[in-house]
Amino acid sequence: QSALTQPASVSGSPGQSITISCTGTSGDVGGYDYVSWFQQHPGKVPKLLIYAVSNRPSGVSHRFSGSKAGNTASLTISGLQAEDEADYYCISYTDTSARVFGTGTKLSVL
Amino acid sequence: QVQLVQSGAEVKKPGASVKVSCKASGYTFTDNTLHWVRQAPGQGLEWMGWLNTYNGNTKYSQSFQGRVTITTDPSAGAAYMELSMLVSEDTAVYFCARERAGSGLKNYFDPWGQGTLVTVS
């Protein structure tokens, strides 16, 4: 099972919106609505931002939203803030009931 | 509160095995699947496998097939991840994470353990 493909880095200015993509196959992202997104600050434990493609756990800011089209899922962060600077990972359920993470994206807030 | 507490850091020689524990509290241990994830220094997250804490069933990543064993001791509310035939590339922080139970909640990983650094040298 190959890792899902994410851009290595994205950047944006405070107040702007950015989108991070997560591309897989019909055997994972495209086949199931079980994509989650995590945020990880350096030296910290990953934090769940989005589950089931587009659902936010309680306590997660409405600035984070998720979507999916075909084999690609996306995480959009609106109204960028300095504290959003972190690494972001997607994960998908697969057709063998395993899981696969994305390659990870480093977000820089300029 | 719901919490996962992992065992402490380990230093192992190449070829050895390591066993990391993950002790749960604050919820019924057998209600949720536990996953193991690792992160090498400066690298991304890598899924290793899951454990059904109710019946002991497991699923492993093909990347670790034959080298990883995940077990459970329900009476202790604990899960264990053993990785054998260690090589330097296995140096990483190893995490356990609880997957919420229920329809539509696959990959709802919360909470995570604090992480256990395993150094192979």
PDB file of C-alpha atoms in Angstrom:
ATOM      1  CA  GLN A   1       0.000   0.000   0.000  1.00  0.00           C
ATOM      2  CA  SER A   2       1.640   3.228  -1.126  1.00  0.00           C
ATOM      3  CA  ALA A   3       1.330   6.405   0.896  1.00  0.00           C
ATOM      4  CA  LEU A   4      -1.295   8.888  -0.232  1.00  0.00           C
ATOM      5  CA  THR A   5       0.198  11.824  -2.119  1.00  0.00           C
ATOM      6  CA  GLN A   6       0.219  15.270  -0.534  1.00  0.00           C
ATOM      7  CA  PRO A   7       2.159  18.383  -1.557  1.00  0.00           C
ATOM      8  CA  ALA A   8       5.364  18.637   0.452  1.00  0.00           C
ATOM      9  CA  SER A   9       4.672  22.237   1.377  1.00  0.00           C
ATOM     10  CA  VAL A  10       2.120  25.000   1.032  1.00  0.00           C
ATOM     11  CA  SER A  11       2.185  28.567   2.240  1.00  0.00           C
ATOM     12  CA  GLY A  12      -0.143  31.487   2.723  1.00  0.00           C
ATOM     13  CA  SER A  13      -0.435  34.846   4.394  1.00  0.00           C
ATOM     14  CA  PRO A  14      -2.517  35.526   7.495  1.00  0.00           C
ATOM     15  CA  GLY A  15      -6.184  35.816   6.601  1.00  0.00           C
ATOM     16  CA  GLN A  16      -5.856  33.910   3.347  1.00  0.00           C
ATOM     17  CA  SER A  17      -7.216  30.445   2.550  1.00  0.00           C
ATOM     18  CA  ILE A  18      -5.180  27.440   1.507  1.00  0.00           C
ATOM     19  CA  THR A  19      -6.062  23.937   0.349  1.00  0.00           C
ATOM     20  CA  ILE A  20      -4.044  20.764   0.864  1.00  0.00           C
ATOM     21  CA  SER A  21      -4.759  17.813  -1.413  1.00  0.00           C
ATOM     22  CA  CYS A  22      -4.513  14.110  -0.622  1.00  0.00           C
ATOM     23  CA  THR A  23      -4.550  11.809  -3.644  1.00  0.00           C
ATOM     24  CA  GLY A  24      -5.022   8.071  -3.474  1.00  0.00           C
ATOM     25  CA  THR A  25      -6.770   5.411  -5.503  1.00  0.00           C
ATOM     26  CA  SER A  26     -10.186   3.814  -5.835  1.00  0.00           C
ATOM     27  CA  GLY A  27      -8.995   1.291  -3.263  1.00  0.00           C
ATOM     28  CA  ASP A  28      -8.666   3.884  -0.549  1.00  0.00           C
ATOM     29  CA  VAL A  29      -9.649   7.568  -0.817  1.00  0.00           C
ATOM     30  CA  GLY A  30     -11.942   7.072  -3.796  1.00  0.00           C
ATOM     31  CA  GLY A  31     -13.694   4.022  -2.434  1.00  0.00           C
ATOM     32  CA  TYR A  32     -14.638   5.111   1.075  1.00  0.00           C
ATOM     33  CA  ASP A  33     -15.761   8.211   2.928  1.00  0.00           C
ATOM     34  CA  TYR A  34     -13.264   7.489   5.684  1.00  0.00           C
ATOM     35  CA  VAL A  35     -10.665  10.184   5.234  1.00  0.00           C
ATOM     36  CA  SER A  36      -9.398  12.037   8.276  1.00  0.00           C
ATOM     37  CA  TRP A  37      -6.997  14.935   8.634  1.00  0.00           C
ATOM     38  CA  PHE A  38      -4.525  15.576  11.438  1.00  0.00           C
ATOM     39  CA  GLN A  39      -2.494  18.609  12.446  1.00  0.00           C
ATOM     40  CA  GLN A  40       0.876  18.116  14.116  1.00  0.00           C
ATOM     41  CA  HIS A  41       3.025  20.812  15.648  1.00  0.00           C
ATOM     42  CA  PRO A  42       6.735  20.027  16.175  1.00  0.00           C
ATOM     43  CA  GLY A  43       7.282  17.619  19.022  1.00  0.00           C
ATOM     44  CA  LYS A  44       3.561  17.224  19.623  1.00  0.00           C
ATOM     45  CA  VAL A  45       1.014  14.461  19.236  1.00  0.00           C
ATOM     46  CA  PRO A  46      -1.174  14.646  16.101  1.00  0.00           C
ATOM     47  CA  LYS A  47      -4.535  16.344  16.580  1.00  0.00           C
ATOM     48  CA  LEU A  48      -7.673  15.259  14.724  1.00  0.00           C
ATOM     49  CA  LEU A  49      -9.141  18.049  12.591  1.00  0.00           C
ATOM     50  CA  ILE A  50     -11.551  16.302  10.213  1.00  0.00           C
ATOM     51  CA  TYR A  51     -13.065  12.811  10.077  1.00  0.00           C
ATOM     52  CA  ALA A  52     -15.311  11.057   7.552  1.00  0.00           C
ATOM     53  CA  VAL A  53     -14.144  13.460   4.829  1.00  0.00           C
ATOM     54  CA  SER A  54     -15.879  16.589   6.061  1.00  0.00           C
ATOM     55  CA  ASN A  55     -16.863  16.291   9.731  1.00  0.00           C
ATOM     56  CA  ARG A  56     -15.253  18.340  12.482  1.00  0.00           C
ATOM     57  CA  PRO A  57     -14.866  16.983  16.024  1.00  0.00           C
ATOM     58  CA  SER A  58     -16.231  19.267  18.694  1.00  0.00           C
ATOM     59  CA  GLY A  59     -13.757  21.970  19.586  1.00  0.00           C
ATOM     60  CA  VAL A  60     -12.136  22.176  16.163  1.00  0.00           C
ATOM     61  CA  SER A  61     -12.365  25.599  14.543  1.00  0.00           C
ATOM     62  CA  HIS A  62     -14.847  26.115  11.694  1.00  0.00           C
ATOM     63  CA  ARG A  63     -11.910  27.496   9.715  1.00  0.00           C
ATOM     64  CA  PHE A  64     -10.997  23.879   8.935  1.00  0.00           C
ATOM     65  CA  SER A  65     -13.097  22.066   6.337  1.00  0.00           C
ATOM     66  CA  GLY A  66     -12.764  18.899   4.282  1.00  0.00           C
ATOM     67  CA  SER A  67     -14.085  17.585   1.002  1.00  0.00           C
ATOM     68  CA  LYS A  68     -13.522  14.830  -1.523  1.00  0.00           C
ATOM     69  CA  ALA A  69     -13.832  14.433  -5.270  1.00  0.00           C
ATOM     70  CA  GLY A  70     -12.981  11.105  -6.828  1.00  0.00           C
ATOM     71  CA  ASN A  71      -9.658   9.814  -5.548  1.00  0.00           C
ATOM     72  CA  THR A  72      -8.607  13.151  -4.041  1.00  0.00           C
ATOM     73  CA  ALA A  73      -9.534  14.536  -0.648  1.00  0.00           C
ATOM     74  CA  SER A  74      -8.844  18.116   0.346  1.00  0.00           C
ATOM     75  CA  LEU A  75      -8.391  20.108   3.524  1.00  0.00           C
ATOM     76  CA  THR A  76      -9.119  23.818   3.368  1.00  0.00           C
ATOM     77  CA  ILE A  77      -8.005  26.253   6.035  1.00  0.00           C
ATOM     78  CA  SER A  78      -9.628  29.653   5.842  1.00  0.00           C
ATOM     79  CA  GLY A  79      -8.578  32.831   7.629  1.00  0.00           C
ATOM     80  CA  LEU A  80      -5.030  31.575   8.104  1.00  0.00           C
ATOM     81  CA  GLN A  81      -3.485  32.280  11.484  1.00  0.00           C
ATOM     82  CA  ALA A  82       0.104  32.045  12.649  1.00  0.00           C
ATOM     83  CA  GLU A  83      -0.830  29.122  14.926  1.00  0.00           C
ATOM     84  CA  ASP A  84      -1.894  27.097  11.862  1.00  0.00           C
ATOM     85  CA  GLU A  85       1.759  26.702  10.899  1.00  0.00           C
ATOM     86  CA  ALA A  86       2.265  22.942  11.330  1.00  0.00           C
ATOM     87  CA  ASP A  87       2.415  19.640   9.475  1.00  0.00           C
ATOM     88  CA  TYR A  88      -0.814  18.169   8.116  1.00  0.00           C
ATOM     89  CA  TYR A  89      -1.546  14.524   7.340  1.00  0.00           C
ATOM     90  CA  CYS A  90      -4.465  12.752   5.724  1.00  0.00           C
ATOM     91  CA  ILE A  91      -5.318   9.107   6.380  1.00  0.00           C
ATOM     92  CA  SER A  92      -7.706   6.796   4.581  1.00  0.00           C
ATOM     93  CA  TYR A  93      -9.355   3.460   5.158  1.00  0.00           C
ATOM     94  CA  THR A  94      -8.406   0.911   2.484  1.00  0.00           C
ATOM     95  CA  ASP A  95     -10.046  -2.024   0.726  1.00  0.00           C
ATOM     96  CA  THR A  96      -8.064  -4.479   2.856  1.00  0.00           C
ATOM     97  CA  SER A  97      -9.334  -2.800   6.066  1.00  0.00           C
ATOM     98  CA  ALA A  98      -5.873  -1.359   6.616  1.00  0.00           C
ATOM     99  CA  ARG A  99      -5.112   2.359   6.850  1.00  0.00           C
ATOM    100  CA  VAL A 100      -2.700   4.512   4.903  1.00  0.00           C
ATOM    101  CA  PHE A 101      -1.373   7.970   5.736  1.00  0.00           C
ATOM    102  CA  GLY A 102      -0.525  10.737   3.342  1.00  0.00           C
ATOM    103  CA  THR A 103       3.047  11.879   2.822  1.00  0.00           C
ATOM    104  CA  GLY A 104       2.430  14.996   4.885  1.00  0.00           C
ATOM    105  CA  THR A 105       2.351  18.722   4.095  1.00  0.00           C
ATOM    106  CA  LYS A 106       4.257  21.479   5.849  1.00  0.00           C
ATOM    107  CA  LEU A 107       2.180  24.651   6.076  1.00  0.00           C
ATOM    108  CA  SER A 108       4.037  27.935   6.376  1.00  0.00           C
ATOM    109  CA  VAL A 109       2.186  31.090   7.357  1.00  0.00           C
ATOM    110  CA  LEU A 110       4.172  33.937   5.861  1.00  0.00           C
TER     111      LEU A 110
ATOM    112  CA  GLN B   1     -10.594  11.537  31.258  1.00  0.00           C
ATOM    113  CA  VAL B   2      -9.840   9.190  28.384  1.00  0.00           C
ATOM    114  CA  GLN B   3      -6.108   8.631  28.300  1.00  0.00           C
ATOM    115  CA  LEU B   4      -3.482   6.400  26.733  1.00  0.00           C
ATOM    116  CA  VAL B   5      -0.155   6.148  28.534  1.00  0.00           C
ATOM    117  CA  GLN B   6       2.785   4.474  26.830  1.00  0.00           C
ATOM    118  CA  SER B   7       5.940   2.926  28.210  1.00  0.00           C
ATOM    119  CA  GLY B   8       9.221   4.789  28.295  1.00  0.00           C
ATOM    120  CA  ALA B   9      11.993   5.268  25.781  1.00  0.00           C
ATOM    121  CA  GLU B  10      14.054   2.294  24.651  1.00  0.00           C
ATOM    122  CA  VAL B  11      17.505   1.827  23.162  1.00  0.00           C
ATOM    123  CA  LYS B  12      18.044  -1.400  21.265  1.00  0.00           C
ATOM    124  CA  LYS B  13      20.796  -2.956  19.212  1.00  0.00           C
ATOM    125  CA  PRO B  14      20.255  -3.959  15.576  1.00  0.00           C
ATOM    126  CA  GLY B  15      18.656  -7.380  15.331  1.00  0.00           C
ATOM    127  CA  ALA B  16      16.933  -7.105  18.692  1.00  0.00           C
ATOM    128  CA  SER B  17      13.205  -6.746  19.437  1.00  0.00           C
ATOM    129  CA  VAL B  18      11.317  -4.045  21.290  1.00  0.00           C
ATOM    130  CA  LYS B  19       7.934  -4.192  23.010  1.00  0.00           C
ATOM    131  CA  VAL B  20       6.027  -0.973  23.676  1.00  0.00           C
ATOM    132  CA  SER B  21       2.980  -0.868  25.927  1.00  0.00           C
ATOM    133  CA  CYS B  22      -0.094   1.348  25.758  1.00  0.00           C
ATOM    134  CA  LYS B  23      -2.303   1.480  28.857  1.00  0.00           C
ATOM    135  CA  ALA B  24      -5.812   2.881  28.562  1.00  0.00           C
ATOM    136  CA  SER B  25      -7.917   4.565  31.206  1.00  0.00           C
ATOM    137  CA  GLY B  26     -11.165   6.504  31.405  1.00  0.00           C
ATOM    138  CA  TYR B  27     -13.213   4.246  29.130  1.00  0.00           C
ATOM    139  CA  THR B  28     -14.128   0.594  28.575  1.00  0.00           C
ATOM    140  CA  PHE B  29     -10.967  -0.808  26.993  1.00  0.00           C
ATOM    141  CA  THR B  30     -12.692  -3.431  24.860  1.00  0.00           C
ATOM    142  CA  ASP B  31     -15.052  -0.925  23.224  1.00  0.00           C
ATOM    143  CA  ASN B  32     -12.493   0.509  20.818  1.00  0.00           C
ATOM    144  CA  THR B  33      -9.920  -0.528  18.255  1.00  0.00           C
ATOM    145  CA  LEU B  34      -6.366   0.596  18.942  1.00  0.00           C
ATOM    146  CA  HIS B  35      -3.948   1.591  16.193  1.00  0.00           C
ATOM    147  CA  TRP B  36      -0.169   1.862  16.187  1.00  0.00           C
ATOM    148  CA  VAL B  37       1.578   4.594  14.206  1.00  0.00           C
ATOM    149  CA  ARG B  38       5.233   5.504  13.999  1.00  0.00           C
ATOM    150  CA  GLN B  39       7.194   8.587  13.008  1.00  0.00           C
ATOM    151  CA  ALA B  40      10.890   8.504  12.172  1.00  0.00           C
ATOM    152  CA  PRO B  41      12.901  11.647  12.966  1.00  0.00           C
ATOM    153  CA  GLY B  42      11.895  14.439  10.593  1.00  0.00           C
ATOM    154  CA  GLN B  43       9.600  12.101   8.674  1.00  0.00           C
ATOM    155  CA  GLY B  44       5.855  11.597   8.298  1.00  0.00           C
ATOM    156  CA  LEU B  45       3.359   9.391  10.062  1.00  0.00           C
ATOM    157  CA  GLU B  46       3.326   5.710   9.134  1.00  0.00           C
ATOM    158  CA  TRP B  47       0.457   3.383  10.002  1.00  0.00           C
ATOM    159  CA  MET B  48       1.599   0.040  11.434  1.00  0.00           C
ATOM    160  CA  GLY B  49      -1.498  -1.909  12.363  1.00  0.00           C
ATOM    161  CA  TRP B  50      -4.686  -2.165  14.385  1.00  0.00           C
ATOM    162  CA  LEU B  51      -5.925  -4.329  17.222  1.00  0.00           C
ATOM    163  CA  ASN B  52      -9.515  -5.233  17.965  1.00  0.00           C
ATOM    164  CA  THR B  53      -9.326  -5.125  21.734  1.00  0.00           C
ATOM    165  CA  TYR B  54     -12.538  -7.128  22.103  1.00  0.00           C
ATOM    166  CA  ASN B  55     -11.529 -10.277  20.241  1.00  0.00           C
ATOM    167  CA  GLY B  56      -7.783  -9.784  19.721  1.00  0.00           C
ATOM    168  CA  ASN B  57      -7.999  -9.680  15.923  1.00  0.00           C
ATOM    169  CA  THR B  58      -5.239  -7.737  14.225  1.00  0.00           C
ATOM    170  CA  LYS B  59      -4.364  -6.211  10.869  1.00  0.00           C
ATOM    171  CA  TYR B  60      -0.825  -5.188   9.974  1.00  0.00           C
ATOM    172  CA  SER B  61       0.675  -2.965   7.342  1.00  0.00           C
ATOM    173  CA  GLN B  62       2.390  -4.956   4.630  1.00  0.00           C
ATOM    174  CA  SER B  63       5.466  -2.827   5.322  1.00  0.00           C
ATOM    175  CA  PHE B  64       5.870  -4.610   8.684  1.00  0.00           C
ATOM    176  CA  GLN B  65       4.411  -8.011   7.872  1.00  0.00           C
ATOM    177  CA  GLY B  66       6.250 -10.686   9.768  1.00  0.00           C
ATOM    178  CA  ARG B  67       8.093  -8.246  12.044  1.00  0.00           C
ATOM    179  CA  VAL B  68       5.297  -6.653  14.050  1.00  0.00           C
ATOM    180  CA  THR B  69       2.988  -8.281  16.575  1.00  0.00           C
ATOM    181  CA  ILE B  70       0.238  -6.409  18.387  1.00  0.00           C
ATOM    182  CA  THR B  71      -1.298  -8.057  21.437  1.00  0.00           C
ATOM    183  CA  THR B  72      -3.686  -7.181  24.226  1.00  0.00           C
ATOM    184  CA  ASP B  73      -4.232  -7.853  27.894  1.00  0.00           C
ATOM    185  CA  PRO B  74      -7.863  -6.791  28.448  1.00  0.00           C
ATOM    186  CA  SER B  75      -7.642  -7.460  32.171  1.00  0.00           C
ATOM    187  CA  ALA B  76      -4.912  -4.842  32.371  1.00  0.00           C
ATOM    188  CA  GLY B  77      -6.516  -2.471  29.865  1.00  0.00           C
ATOM    189  CA  ALA B  78      -3.333  -2.571  27.858  1.00  0.00           C
ATOM    190  CA  ALA B  79      -2.068  -3.221  24.352  1.00  0.00           C
ATOM    191  CA  TYR B  80       1.436  -4.067  23.236  1.00  0.00           C
ATOM    192  CA  MET B  81       3.357  -3.584  20.006  1.00  0.00           C
ATOM    193  CA  GLU B  82       6.419  -5.757  19.470  1.00  0.00           C
ATOM    194  CA  LEU B  83       8.762  -5.083  16.558  1.00  0.00           C
ATOM    195  CA  SER B  84      11.478  -7.611  15.825  1.00  0.00           C
ATOM    196  CA  MET B  85      14.678  -7.725  13.752  1.00  0.00           C
ATOM    197  CA  LEU B  86      15.278  -4.050  14.393  1.00  0.00           C
ATOM    198  CA  VAL B  87      17.370  -1.979  12.014  1.00  0.00           C
ATOM    199  CA  SER B  88      18.535   1.615  12.317  1.00  0.00           C
ATOM    200  CA  GLU B  89      15.623   2.733  10.124  1.00  0.00           C
ATOM    201  CA  ASP B  90      13.241   1.606  12.876  1.00  0.00           C
ATOM    202  CA  THR B  91      14.446   4.483  15.042  1.00  0.00           C
ATOM    203  CA  ALA B  92      11.244   6.432  15.541  1.00  0.00           C
ATOM    204  CA  VAL B  93       8.582   7.611  17.932  1.00  0.00           C
ATOM    205  CA  TYR B  94       5.864   4.983  18.222  1.00  0.00           C
ATOM    206  CA  PHE B  95       2.297   6.046  19.045  1.00  0.00           C
ATOM    207  CA  CYS B  96      -0.854   4.198  19.988  1.00  0.00           C
ATOM    208  CA  ALA B  97      -4.199   5.818  19.214  1.00  0.00           C
ATOM    209  CA  ARG B  98      -7.784   4.932  20.028  1.00  0.00           C
ATOM    210  CA  GLU B  99     -10.289   4.766  17.187  1.00  0.00           C
ATOM    211  CA  ARG B 100     -13.744   5.900  18.179  1.00  0.00           C
ATOM    212  CA  ALA B 101     -16.415   3.228  17.788  1.00  0.00           C
ATOM    213  CA  GLY B 102     -19.516   3.721  15.727  1.00  0.00           C
ATOM    214  CA  SER B 103     -20.779   4.153  12.220  1.00  0.00           C
ATOM    215  CA  GLY B 104     -18.719   6.584  10.190  1.00  0.00           C
ATOM    216  CA  LEU B 105     -15.993   6.895  12.796  1.00  0.00           C
ATOM    217  CA  LYS B 106     -13.177   4.968  11.147  1.00  0.00           C
ATOM    218  CA  ASN B 107      -9.945   6.955  11.425  1.00  0.00           C
ATOM    219  CA  TYR B 108     -11.400   9.049  14.270  1.00  0.00           C
ATOM    220  CA  PHE B 109      -8.141   8.707  16.216  1.00  0.00           C
ATOM    221  CA  ASP B 110      -8.502  10.278  19.625  1.00  0.00           C
ATOM    222  CA  PRO B 111      -6.764  10.273  22.003  1.00  0.00           C
ATOM    223  CA  TRP B 112      -3.192   9.377  21.159  1.00  0.00           C
ATOM    224  CA  GLY B 113      -0.586   8.090  23.533  1.00  0.00           C
ATOM    225  CA  GLN B 114       2.290  10.419  24.327  1.00  0.00           C
ATOM    226  CA  GLY B 115       4.664   8.492  22.088  1.00  0.00           C
ATOM    227  CA  THR B 116       7.614   6.217  22.845  1.00  0.00           C
ATOM    228  CA  LEU B 117      11.021   6.885  21.326  1.00  0.00           C
ATOM    229  CA  VAL B 118      12.763   3.736  20.189  1.00  0.00           C
ATOM    230  CA  THR B 119      16.397   4.194  19.205  1.00  0.00           C
ATOM    231  CA  VAL B 120      18.182   1.423  17.336  1.00  0.00           C
ATOM    232  CA  SER B 121      21.917   1.810  17.597  1.00  0.00           C
TER     233      SER B 121
END
